[in-house]
Short mmCIF file of C-alpha atoms in Angstrom, two decimals:
data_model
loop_
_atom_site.label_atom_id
_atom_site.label_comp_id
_atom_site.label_asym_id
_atom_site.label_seq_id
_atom_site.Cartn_x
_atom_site.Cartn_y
_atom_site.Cartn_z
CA UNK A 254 -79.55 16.17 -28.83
CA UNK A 255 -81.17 18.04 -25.71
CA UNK A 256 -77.54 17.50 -24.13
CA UNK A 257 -75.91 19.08 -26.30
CA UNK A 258 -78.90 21.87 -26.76
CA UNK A 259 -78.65 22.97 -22.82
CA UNK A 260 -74.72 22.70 -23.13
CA UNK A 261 -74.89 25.66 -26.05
CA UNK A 262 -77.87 27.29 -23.40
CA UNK A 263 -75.78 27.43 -20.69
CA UNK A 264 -72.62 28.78 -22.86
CA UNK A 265 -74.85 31.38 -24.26
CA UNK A 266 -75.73 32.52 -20.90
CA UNK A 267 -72.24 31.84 -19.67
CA UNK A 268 -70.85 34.82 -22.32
CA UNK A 269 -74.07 36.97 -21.86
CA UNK A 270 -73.09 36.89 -18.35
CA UNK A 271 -69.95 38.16 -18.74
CA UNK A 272 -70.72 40.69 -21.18
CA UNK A 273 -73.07 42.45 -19.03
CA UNK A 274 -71.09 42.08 -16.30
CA UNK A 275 -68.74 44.84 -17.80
CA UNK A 276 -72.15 47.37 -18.19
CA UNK A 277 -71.30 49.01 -14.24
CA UNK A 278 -67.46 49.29 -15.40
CA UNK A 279 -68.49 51.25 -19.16
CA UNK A 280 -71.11 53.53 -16.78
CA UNK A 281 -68.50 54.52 -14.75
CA UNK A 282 -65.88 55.10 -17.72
CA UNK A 283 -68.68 56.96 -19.58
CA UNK A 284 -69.18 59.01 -16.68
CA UNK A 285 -65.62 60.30 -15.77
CA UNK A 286 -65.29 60.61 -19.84
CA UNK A 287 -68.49 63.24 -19.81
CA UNK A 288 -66.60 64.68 -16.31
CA UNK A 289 -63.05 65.42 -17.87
CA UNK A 290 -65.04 67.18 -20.65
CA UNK A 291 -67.44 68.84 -19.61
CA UNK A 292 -64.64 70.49 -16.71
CA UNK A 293 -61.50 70.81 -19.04
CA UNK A 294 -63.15 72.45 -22.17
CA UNK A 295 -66.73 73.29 -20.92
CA UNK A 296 -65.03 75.18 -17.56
CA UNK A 297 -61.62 75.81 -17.73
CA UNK A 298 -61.04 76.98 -21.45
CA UNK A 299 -64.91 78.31 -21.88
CA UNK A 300 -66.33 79.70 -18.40
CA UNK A 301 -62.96 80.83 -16.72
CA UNK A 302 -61.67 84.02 -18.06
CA UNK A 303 -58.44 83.92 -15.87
CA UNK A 304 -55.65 82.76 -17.83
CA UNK A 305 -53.63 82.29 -14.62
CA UNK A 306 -56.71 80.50 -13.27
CA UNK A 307 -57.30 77.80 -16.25
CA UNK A 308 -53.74 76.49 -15.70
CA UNK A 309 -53.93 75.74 -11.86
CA UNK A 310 -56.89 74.33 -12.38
CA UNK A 311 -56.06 72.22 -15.65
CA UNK A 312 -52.48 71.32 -13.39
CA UNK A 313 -54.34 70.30 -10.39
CA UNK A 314 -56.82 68.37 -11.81
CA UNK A 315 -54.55 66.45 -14.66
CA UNK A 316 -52.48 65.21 -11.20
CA UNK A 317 -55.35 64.08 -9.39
CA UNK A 318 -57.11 62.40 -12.70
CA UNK A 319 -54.13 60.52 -13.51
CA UNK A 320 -53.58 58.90 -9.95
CA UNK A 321 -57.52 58.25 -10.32
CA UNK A 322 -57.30 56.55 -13.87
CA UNK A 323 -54.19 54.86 -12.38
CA UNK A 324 -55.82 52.95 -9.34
CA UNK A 325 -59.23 52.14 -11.45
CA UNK A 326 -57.43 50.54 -14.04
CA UNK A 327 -55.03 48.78 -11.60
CA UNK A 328 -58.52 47.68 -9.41
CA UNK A 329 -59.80 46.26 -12.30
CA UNK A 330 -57.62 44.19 -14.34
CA UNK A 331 -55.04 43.17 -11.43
CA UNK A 332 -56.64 39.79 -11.07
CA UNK A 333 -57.76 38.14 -7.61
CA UNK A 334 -54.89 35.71 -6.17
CA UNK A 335 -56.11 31.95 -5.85
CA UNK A 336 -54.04 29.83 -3.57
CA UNK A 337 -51.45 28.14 -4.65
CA UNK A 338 -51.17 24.09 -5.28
CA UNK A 339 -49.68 22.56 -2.02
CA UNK A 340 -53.32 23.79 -0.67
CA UNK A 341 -55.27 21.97 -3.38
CA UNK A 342 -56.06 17.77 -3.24
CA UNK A 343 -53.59 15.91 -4.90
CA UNK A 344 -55.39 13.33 -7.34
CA UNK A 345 -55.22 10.51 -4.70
CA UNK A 346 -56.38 12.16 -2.02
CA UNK A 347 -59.27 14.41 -3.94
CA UNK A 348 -60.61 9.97 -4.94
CA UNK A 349 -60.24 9.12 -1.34
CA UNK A 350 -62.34 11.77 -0.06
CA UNK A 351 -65.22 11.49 -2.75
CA UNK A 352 -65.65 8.08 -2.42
CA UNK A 353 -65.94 8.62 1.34
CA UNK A 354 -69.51 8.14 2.36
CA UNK A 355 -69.36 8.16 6.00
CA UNK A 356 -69.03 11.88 6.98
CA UNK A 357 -66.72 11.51 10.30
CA UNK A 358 -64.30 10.11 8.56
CA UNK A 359 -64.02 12.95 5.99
CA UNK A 360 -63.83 15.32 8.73
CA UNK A 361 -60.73 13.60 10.18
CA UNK A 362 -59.11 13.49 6.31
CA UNK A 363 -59.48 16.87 6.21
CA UNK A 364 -57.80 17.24 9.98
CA UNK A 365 -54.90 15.32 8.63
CA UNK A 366 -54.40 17.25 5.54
CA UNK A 367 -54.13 20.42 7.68
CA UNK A 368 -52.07 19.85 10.02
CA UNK A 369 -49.26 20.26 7.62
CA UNK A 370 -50.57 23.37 6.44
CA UNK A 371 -50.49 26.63 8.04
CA UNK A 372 -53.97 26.81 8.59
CA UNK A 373 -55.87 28.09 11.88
CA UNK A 374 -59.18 29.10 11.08
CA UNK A 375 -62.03 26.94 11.17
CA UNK A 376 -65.65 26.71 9.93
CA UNK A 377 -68.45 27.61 12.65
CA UNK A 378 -68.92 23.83 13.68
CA UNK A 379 -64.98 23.56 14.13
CA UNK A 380 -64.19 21.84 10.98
CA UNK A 381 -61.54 22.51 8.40
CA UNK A 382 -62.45 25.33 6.11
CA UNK A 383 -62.62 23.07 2.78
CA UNK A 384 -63.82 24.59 -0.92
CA UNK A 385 -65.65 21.18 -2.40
CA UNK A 386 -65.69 23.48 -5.81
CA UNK A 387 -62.54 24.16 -5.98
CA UNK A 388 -61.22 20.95 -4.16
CA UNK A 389 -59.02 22.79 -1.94
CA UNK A 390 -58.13 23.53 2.17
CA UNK A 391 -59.05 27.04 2.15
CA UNK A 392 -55.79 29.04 3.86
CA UNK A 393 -56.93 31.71 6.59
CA UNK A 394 -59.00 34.34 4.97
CA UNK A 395 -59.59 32.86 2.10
CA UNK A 396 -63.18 32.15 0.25
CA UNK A 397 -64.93 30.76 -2.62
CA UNK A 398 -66.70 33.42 -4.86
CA UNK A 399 -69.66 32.64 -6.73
CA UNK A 400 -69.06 35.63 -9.74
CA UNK A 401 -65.90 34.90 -10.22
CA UNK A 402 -66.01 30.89 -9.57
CA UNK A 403 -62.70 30.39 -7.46
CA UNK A 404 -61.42 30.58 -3.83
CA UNK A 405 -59.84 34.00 -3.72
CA UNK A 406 -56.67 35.05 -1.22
CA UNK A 407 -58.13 37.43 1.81
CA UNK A 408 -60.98 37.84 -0.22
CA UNK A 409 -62.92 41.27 0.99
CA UNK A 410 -65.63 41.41 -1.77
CA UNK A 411 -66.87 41.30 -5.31
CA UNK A 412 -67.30 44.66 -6.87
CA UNK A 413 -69.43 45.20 -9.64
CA UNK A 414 -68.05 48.50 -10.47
CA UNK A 415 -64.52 47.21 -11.32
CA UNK A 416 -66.00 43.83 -12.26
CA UNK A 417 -63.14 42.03 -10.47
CA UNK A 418 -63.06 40.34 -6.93
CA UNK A 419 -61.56 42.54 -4.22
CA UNK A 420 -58.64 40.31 -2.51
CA UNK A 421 -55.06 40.13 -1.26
CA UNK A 422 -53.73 41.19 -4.28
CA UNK A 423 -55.72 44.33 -5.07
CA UNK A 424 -57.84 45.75 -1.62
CA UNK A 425 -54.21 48.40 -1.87
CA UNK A 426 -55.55 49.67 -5.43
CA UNK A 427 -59.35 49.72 -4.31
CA UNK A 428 -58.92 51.37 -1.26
CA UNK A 429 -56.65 53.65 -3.18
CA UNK A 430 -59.62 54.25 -5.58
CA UNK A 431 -62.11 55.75 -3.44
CA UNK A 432 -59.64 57.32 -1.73
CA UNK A 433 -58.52 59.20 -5.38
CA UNK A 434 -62.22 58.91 -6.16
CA UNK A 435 -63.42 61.18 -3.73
CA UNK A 436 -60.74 63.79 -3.89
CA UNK A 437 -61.63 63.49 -7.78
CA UNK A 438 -65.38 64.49 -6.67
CA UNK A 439 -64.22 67.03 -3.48
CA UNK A 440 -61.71 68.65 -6.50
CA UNK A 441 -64.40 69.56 -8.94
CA UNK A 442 -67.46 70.49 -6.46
CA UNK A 443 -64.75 72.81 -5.00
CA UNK A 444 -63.49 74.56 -7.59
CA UNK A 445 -67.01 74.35 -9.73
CA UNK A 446 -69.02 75.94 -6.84
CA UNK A 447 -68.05 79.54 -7.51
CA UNK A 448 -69.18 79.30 -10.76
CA UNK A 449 -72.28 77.53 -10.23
CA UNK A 450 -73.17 80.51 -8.06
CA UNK A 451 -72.09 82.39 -11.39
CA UNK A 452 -74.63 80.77 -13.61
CA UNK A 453 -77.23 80.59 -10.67
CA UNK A 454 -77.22 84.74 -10.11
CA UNK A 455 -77.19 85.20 -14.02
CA UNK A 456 -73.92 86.85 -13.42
CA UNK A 457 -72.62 84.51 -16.45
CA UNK A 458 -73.95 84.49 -19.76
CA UNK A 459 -76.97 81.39 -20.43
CA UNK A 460 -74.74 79.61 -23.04
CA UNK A 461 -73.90 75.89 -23.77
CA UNK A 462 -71.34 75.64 -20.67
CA UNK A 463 -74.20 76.45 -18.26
CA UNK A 464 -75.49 72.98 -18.19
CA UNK A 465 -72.50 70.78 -18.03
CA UNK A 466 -71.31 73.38 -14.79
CA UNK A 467 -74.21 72.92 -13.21
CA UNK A 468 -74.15 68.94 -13.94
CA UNK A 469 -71.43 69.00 -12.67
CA UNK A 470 -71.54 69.92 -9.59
CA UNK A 471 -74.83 67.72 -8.87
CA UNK A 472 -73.00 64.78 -10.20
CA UNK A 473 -69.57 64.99 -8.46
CA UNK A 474 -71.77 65.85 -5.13
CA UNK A 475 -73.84 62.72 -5.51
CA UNK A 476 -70.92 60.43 -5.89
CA UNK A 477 -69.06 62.02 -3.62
CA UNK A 478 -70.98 61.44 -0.15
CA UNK A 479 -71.67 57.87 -1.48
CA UNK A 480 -68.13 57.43 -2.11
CA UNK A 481 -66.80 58.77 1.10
CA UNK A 482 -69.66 56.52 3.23
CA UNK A 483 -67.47 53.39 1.75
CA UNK A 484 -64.16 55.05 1.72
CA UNK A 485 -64.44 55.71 5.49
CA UNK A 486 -65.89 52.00 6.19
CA UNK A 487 -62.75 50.59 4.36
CA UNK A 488 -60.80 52.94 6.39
CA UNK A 489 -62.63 51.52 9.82
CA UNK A 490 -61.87 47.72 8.55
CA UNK A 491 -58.57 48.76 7.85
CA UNK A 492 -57.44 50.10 10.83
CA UNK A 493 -58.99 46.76 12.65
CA UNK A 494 -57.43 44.53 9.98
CA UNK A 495 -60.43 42.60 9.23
CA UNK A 496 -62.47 42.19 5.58
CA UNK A 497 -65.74 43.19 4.60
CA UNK A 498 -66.51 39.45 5.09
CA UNK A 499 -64.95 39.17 8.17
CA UNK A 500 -66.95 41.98 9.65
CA UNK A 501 -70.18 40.23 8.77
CA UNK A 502 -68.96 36.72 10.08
CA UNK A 503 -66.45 36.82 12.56
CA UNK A 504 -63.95 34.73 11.72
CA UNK A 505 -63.17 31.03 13.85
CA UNK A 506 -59.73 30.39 15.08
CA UNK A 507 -58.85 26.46 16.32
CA UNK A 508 -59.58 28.05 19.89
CA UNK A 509 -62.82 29.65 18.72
CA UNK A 510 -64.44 32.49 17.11
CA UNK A 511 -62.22 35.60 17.87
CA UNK A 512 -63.49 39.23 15.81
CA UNK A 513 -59.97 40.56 16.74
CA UNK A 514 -58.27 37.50 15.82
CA UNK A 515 -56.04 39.27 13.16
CA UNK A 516 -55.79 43.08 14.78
CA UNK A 517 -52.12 43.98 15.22
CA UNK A 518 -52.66 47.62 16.47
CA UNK A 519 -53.33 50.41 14.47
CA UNK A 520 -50.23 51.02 12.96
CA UNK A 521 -49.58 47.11 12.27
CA UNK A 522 -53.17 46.73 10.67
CA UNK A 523 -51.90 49.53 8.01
CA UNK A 524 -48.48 48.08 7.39
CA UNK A 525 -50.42 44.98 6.62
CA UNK A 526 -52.12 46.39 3.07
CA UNK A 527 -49.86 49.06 2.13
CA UNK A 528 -46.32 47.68 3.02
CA UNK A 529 -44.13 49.25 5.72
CA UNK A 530 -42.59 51.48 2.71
CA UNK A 531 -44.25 54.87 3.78
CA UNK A 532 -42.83 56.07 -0.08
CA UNK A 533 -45.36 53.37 -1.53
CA UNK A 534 -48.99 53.80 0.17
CA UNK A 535 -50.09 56.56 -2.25
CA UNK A 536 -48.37 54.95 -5.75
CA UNK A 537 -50.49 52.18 -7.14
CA UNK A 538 -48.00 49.40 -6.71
CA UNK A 539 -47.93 46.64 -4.81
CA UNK A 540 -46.61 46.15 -1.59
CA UNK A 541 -48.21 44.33 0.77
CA UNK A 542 -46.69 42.00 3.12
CA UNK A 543 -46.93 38.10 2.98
CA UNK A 544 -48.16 36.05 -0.20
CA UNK A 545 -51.75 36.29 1.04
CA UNK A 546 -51.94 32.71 2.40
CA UNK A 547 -50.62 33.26 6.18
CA UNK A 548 -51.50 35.70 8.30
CA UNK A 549 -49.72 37.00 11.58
CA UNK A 550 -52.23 36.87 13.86
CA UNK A 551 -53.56 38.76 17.52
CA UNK A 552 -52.66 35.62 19.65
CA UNK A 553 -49.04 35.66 18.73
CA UNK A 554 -48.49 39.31 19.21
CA UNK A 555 -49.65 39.27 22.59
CA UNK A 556 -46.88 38.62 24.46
CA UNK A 557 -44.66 41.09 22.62
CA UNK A 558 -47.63 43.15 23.62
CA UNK A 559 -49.95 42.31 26.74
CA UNK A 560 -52.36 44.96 26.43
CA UNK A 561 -53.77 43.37 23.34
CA UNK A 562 -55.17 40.96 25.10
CA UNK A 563 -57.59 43.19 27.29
CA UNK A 564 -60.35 43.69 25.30
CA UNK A 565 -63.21 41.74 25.63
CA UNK A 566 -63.35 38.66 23.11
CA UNK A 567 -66.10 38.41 20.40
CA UNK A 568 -69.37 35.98 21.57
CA UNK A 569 -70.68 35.61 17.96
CA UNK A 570 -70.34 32.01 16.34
CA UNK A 571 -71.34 32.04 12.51
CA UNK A 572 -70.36 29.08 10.21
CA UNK A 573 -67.82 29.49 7.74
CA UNK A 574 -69.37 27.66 5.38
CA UNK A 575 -72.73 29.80 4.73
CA UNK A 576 -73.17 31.09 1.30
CA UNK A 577 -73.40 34.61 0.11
CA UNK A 578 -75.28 35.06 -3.19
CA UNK A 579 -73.92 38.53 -4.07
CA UNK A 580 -75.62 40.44 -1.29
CA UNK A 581 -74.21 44.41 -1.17
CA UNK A 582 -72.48 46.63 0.41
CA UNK A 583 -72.81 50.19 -0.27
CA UNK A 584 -71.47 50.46 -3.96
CA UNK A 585 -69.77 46.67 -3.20
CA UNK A 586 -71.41 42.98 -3.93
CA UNK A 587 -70.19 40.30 -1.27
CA UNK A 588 -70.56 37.00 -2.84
CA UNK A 589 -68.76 34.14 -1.20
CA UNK A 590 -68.86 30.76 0.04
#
């Protein structure tokens, strides 16, 4: 009877979870709801007198809040990439290794299950990157998240504001976000401004439209400088190829920890989340390289190019295996394992 009492617990907590995890995503909806009214009817049709005027600005903004819409919806409900099956323990070998008691020798199972996988990073201690959760070899990049409860493909983060895990399959859309999100903002402080002056000198009349103008502005200036403080870190990780995660703990390669281990040059590191397709880095499609469970990686580049190898290599050693409970990043939540 108590079983079965904590079973319907933790289900009820389970769902209560998830419902509230949504609350971020409906502020955020809520918000750009109150934006696209309170600028298309409260400024444009009511405050601007200039017929010419309203329909730049109604054009202009229409293009930019569609692309926004576009990438938050893609962010959101394109779901994280978990690795496929030739990664996971088959039924045999998943029996071997739990009834394994002696440590060592589930090290060296582990070693031979790798080597036929292309797999080349390695825990802090050297040993094979291995999910006991999810009862899988991890491939390079990839971790165990603790919201979502599965090993995600280049995982980056977990973001509570599109209530989705940031990975291989979606960091294209999410960096495309901000980057719509704070030309959303930069759009309607700009073109608000004026008018906010307006209201401010008493030039306008005191009316209704006075408030949501001069909300307005406050709000799209608030999100905006928060926004562009984590658009320009993404752009930084980016253009060194690395993950949020991968920035924190540098990642360890079978010859040791290496923070450059996947940085391809500048132009490479790009390629590598939007696609070599110049025509598809602004469109909210995908097209990025691979199937997020091999990397190409600094040490094979080299001698195509030798000057990679001149900087100085990273000293840090952190072990792969060390938890992280949902701990933040600016307006992101890194949770992995």
């Amino acid at each position: 009877m108590r079983r079965g009492w904590k079973m319907a617990l933790s289900g009820g907590l389970r769902c209560c979870r998830r419902v509230l995890s949504w609350v971020p995503v409906l502020i955020i909806v809520l918000v750009v709801l109150w934006s696209y009214y309170a600028y298309v009817f409260e400024l444009c049709l009511v405050t601007v007198l200039s017929p010419a005027e309203k329909v730049i600005y109604l054009i202009l903004y229409h293009a930019i809040f569609v692309f926004f819409a576009w990438t938050y919806w893609k962010s959101i409900f394109t779901l994280p990439q978990r690795p496929n099956q030739k990664f996971h323990l088959s039924y045999t070998d998943k029996e071997r290794y739990k009834n394994e008691e002696r440590p060592e020798v589930q090290k060296q199972m582990l070693v031979d299950m790798a080597k036929k996988l292309p797999v080349y990073t390695r825990t802090g201690s050297g040993a094979v990157r291995f999910c006991d959760r999810c009862h899988l070899i991890k491939p390079d990049r990839c971790h165990h998240c603790s919201v979502c409860a599965m090993c995600v493909l280049k995982m980056d983060h977990h973001c509570p504001w599109v209530n989705n895990c940031i990975g291989f399959s979606n960091y294209k859309f999410f960096l495309q976000f901000l980057a719509y999100s704070v030309l959303y903002c930069l759009y309607i402080a700009t073109t608000v401004f004026s008018y906010f002056i307006k209201y401010w000198r008493g030039e306008l009349p005191s009316v209704r439209s006075k408030f949501h103008v001069l909300f307005l502005l406050f709000v799209a200036c608030m999100f905006f400088v928060s926004l562009v403080i984590l658009f320009g870190y993404h752009c930084w990780l980016v253009s060194r190829n690395k993950t949020t995660l991968e920035a924190f703990c540098t990642p360890v390669f079978t010859s040791g920890p290496e923070k450059n281990g996947f940085n391809l040059g500048f132009i490479k590191n790009i390629q590598q989340v939007f696609g070599d397709n110049k025509k598809f880095w602004l469109i909210p499609i995908g097209s990025s390289p691979g199937d997020g469970h091999s990397f190409p990686m600094r040490s094979m580049n080299e001698s195509q190019n030798p000057l990679l190898a001149n900087e100085e290599p990273w000293e840090d050693n952190e072990d792969d295996s060390r938890d992280y409970p949902e701990g933040s990043s600016s307006l992101a939540v890194e949770s992995e394992t």
